[in-house]
Coordinates of C-alpha atoms and ligand atoms in Angstrom, one line a residue:
X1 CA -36.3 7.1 -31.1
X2 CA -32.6 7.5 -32.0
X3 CA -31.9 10.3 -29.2
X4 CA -33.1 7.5 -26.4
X5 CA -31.0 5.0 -28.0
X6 CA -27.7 6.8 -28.0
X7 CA -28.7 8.2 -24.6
X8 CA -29.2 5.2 -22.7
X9 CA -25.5 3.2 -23.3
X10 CA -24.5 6.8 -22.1
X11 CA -26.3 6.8 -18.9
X12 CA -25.0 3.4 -18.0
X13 CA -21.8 5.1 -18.1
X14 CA -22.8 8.1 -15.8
X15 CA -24.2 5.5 -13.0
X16 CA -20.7 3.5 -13.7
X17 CA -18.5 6.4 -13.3
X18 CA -20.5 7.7 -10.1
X19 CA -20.0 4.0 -8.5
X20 CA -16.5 5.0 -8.6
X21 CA -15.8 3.9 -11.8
X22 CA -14.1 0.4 -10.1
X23 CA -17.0 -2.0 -11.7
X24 CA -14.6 -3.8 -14.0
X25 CA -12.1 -4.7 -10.8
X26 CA -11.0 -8.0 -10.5
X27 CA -8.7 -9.3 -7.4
X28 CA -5.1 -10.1 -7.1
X29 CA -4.0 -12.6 -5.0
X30 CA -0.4 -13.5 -3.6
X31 CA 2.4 -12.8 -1.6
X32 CA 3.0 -9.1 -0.7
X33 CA 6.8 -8.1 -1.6
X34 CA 8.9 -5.0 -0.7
X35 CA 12.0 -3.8 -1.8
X36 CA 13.4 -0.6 -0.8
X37 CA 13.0 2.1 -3.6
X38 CA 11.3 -0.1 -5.4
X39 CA 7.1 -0.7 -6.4
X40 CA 5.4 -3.4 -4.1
X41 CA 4.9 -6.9 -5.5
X42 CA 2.6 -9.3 -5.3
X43 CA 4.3 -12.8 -6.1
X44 CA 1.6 -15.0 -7.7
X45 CA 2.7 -18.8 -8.8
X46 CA 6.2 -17.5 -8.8
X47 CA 5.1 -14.5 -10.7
X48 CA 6.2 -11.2 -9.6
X49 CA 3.0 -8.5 -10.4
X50 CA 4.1 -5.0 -10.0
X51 CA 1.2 -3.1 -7.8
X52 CA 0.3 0.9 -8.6
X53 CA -1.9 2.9 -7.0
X54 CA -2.7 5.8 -5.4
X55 CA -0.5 7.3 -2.6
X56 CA -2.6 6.0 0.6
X57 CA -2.6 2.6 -1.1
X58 CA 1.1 2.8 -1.7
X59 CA 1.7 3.1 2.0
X60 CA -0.2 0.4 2.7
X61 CA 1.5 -2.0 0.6
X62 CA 4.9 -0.6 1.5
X63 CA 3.7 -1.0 5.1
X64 CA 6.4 -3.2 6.2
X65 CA 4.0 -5.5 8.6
X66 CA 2.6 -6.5 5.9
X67 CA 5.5 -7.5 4.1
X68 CA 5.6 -11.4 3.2
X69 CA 1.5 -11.2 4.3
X70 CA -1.2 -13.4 2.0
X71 CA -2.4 -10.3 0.4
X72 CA -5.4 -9.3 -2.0
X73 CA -6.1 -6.5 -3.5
X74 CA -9.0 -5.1 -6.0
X75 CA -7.9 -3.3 -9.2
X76 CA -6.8 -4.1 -12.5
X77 CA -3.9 -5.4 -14.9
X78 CA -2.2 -2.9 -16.7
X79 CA -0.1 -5.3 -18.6
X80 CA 0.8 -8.5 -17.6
X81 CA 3.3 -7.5 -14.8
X82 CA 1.5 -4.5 -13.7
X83 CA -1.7 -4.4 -11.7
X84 CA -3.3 -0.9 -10.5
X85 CA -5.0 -0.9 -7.4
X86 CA -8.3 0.6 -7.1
X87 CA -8.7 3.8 -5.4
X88 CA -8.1 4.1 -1.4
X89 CA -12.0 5.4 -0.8
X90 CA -13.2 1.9 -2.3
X91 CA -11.1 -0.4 0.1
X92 CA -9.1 -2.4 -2.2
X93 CA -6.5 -4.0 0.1
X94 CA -7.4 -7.2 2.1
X95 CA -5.0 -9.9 3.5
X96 CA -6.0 -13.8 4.9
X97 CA -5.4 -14.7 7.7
X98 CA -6.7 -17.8 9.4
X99 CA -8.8 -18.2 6.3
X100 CA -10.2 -15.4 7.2
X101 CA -10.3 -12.3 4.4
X102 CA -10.0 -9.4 6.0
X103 CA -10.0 -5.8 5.2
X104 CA -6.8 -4.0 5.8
X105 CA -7.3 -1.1 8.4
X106 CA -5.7 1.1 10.8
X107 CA -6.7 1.9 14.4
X108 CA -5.5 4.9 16.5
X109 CA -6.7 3.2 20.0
X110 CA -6.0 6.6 21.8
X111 CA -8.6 8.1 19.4
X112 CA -10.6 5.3 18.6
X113 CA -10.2 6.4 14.6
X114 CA -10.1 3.8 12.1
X115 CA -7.7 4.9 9.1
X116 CA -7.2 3.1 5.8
X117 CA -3.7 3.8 5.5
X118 CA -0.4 4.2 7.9
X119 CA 1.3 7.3 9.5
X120 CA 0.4 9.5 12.2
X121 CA -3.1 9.5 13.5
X122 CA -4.5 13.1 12.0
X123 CA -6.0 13.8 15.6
X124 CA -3.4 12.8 18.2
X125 CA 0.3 12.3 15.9
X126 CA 0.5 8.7 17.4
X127 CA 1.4 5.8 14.9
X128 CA -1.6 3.8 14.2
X129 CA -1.8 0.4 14.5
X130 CA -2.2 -1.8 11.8
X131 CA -5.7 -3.3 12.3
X132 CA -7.4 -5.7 10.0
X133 CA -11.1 -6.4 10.5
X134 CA -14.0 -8.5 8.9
X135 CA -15.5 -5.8 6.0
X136 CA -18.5 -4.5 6.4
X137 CA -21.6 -6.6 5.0
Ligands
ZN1 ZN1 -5.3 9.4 17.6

């Protein structure tokens, strides 16, 4: 019976890791910050949290229509200043507004392609618009 002991704490980790490997995620609330040349903040009870993440999640949060916006976003705490944003393909990034938490997209409304992060629409080359909706149930 030892094999299926040691094997089943293993598979846990298999099914974890295919999930995207984002199970322990908690979210970070605050004010979204932006400096020039500098990481994006989230300012929590007068708290600055430094925010890493991949390169599409970095140009959201350096998206400067979001700057100063109620912002949350899914990930972890590296230290206590420093807070790694989960990966782009699990939608980590969502903002308040009204109340309301919505999921940060992009819209090209030539197109009518919804992005997860800003720049050029990959069909047409027009900016897309920043676009956040209600996620999906
Ligand atoms: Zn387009």
């Amino acid at each position: 019976m030892k094999t299926v002991r040691t094997a089943l704490p293993l598979l846990c980790l298999v099914t974890f890791a295919c999930l995207g490997a984002e199970s322990g995620s908690v979210p970070l609330r605050g004010k979204l910050s932006m400096q020039a040349g500098q990481s994006p903040t989230i300012v929590r009870n007068g708290e600055s949290i430094k925010l890493e993440g991949d390169e599409p999640t970095l140009k959201v949060l350096n998206d400067e229509r979001l700057g100063g916006a109620d912002l949350e976003v899914m990930g972890r705490f590296i230290s206590k200043d420093r807070f790694a944003v989960d990966h782009t393909h699990t939608k980590p990034v969502f903002t308040y507004r009204d109340g309301k938490r919505l999921q940060v997209t992009y819209w090209c409304d030539v197109c009518y392609i919804r992005t997860y992060s800003p720049g050029k629409c990959w069909c047409c080359q027009k900016n897309v618009d920043l676009d956040p909706i209600e996620p999906e149930a």
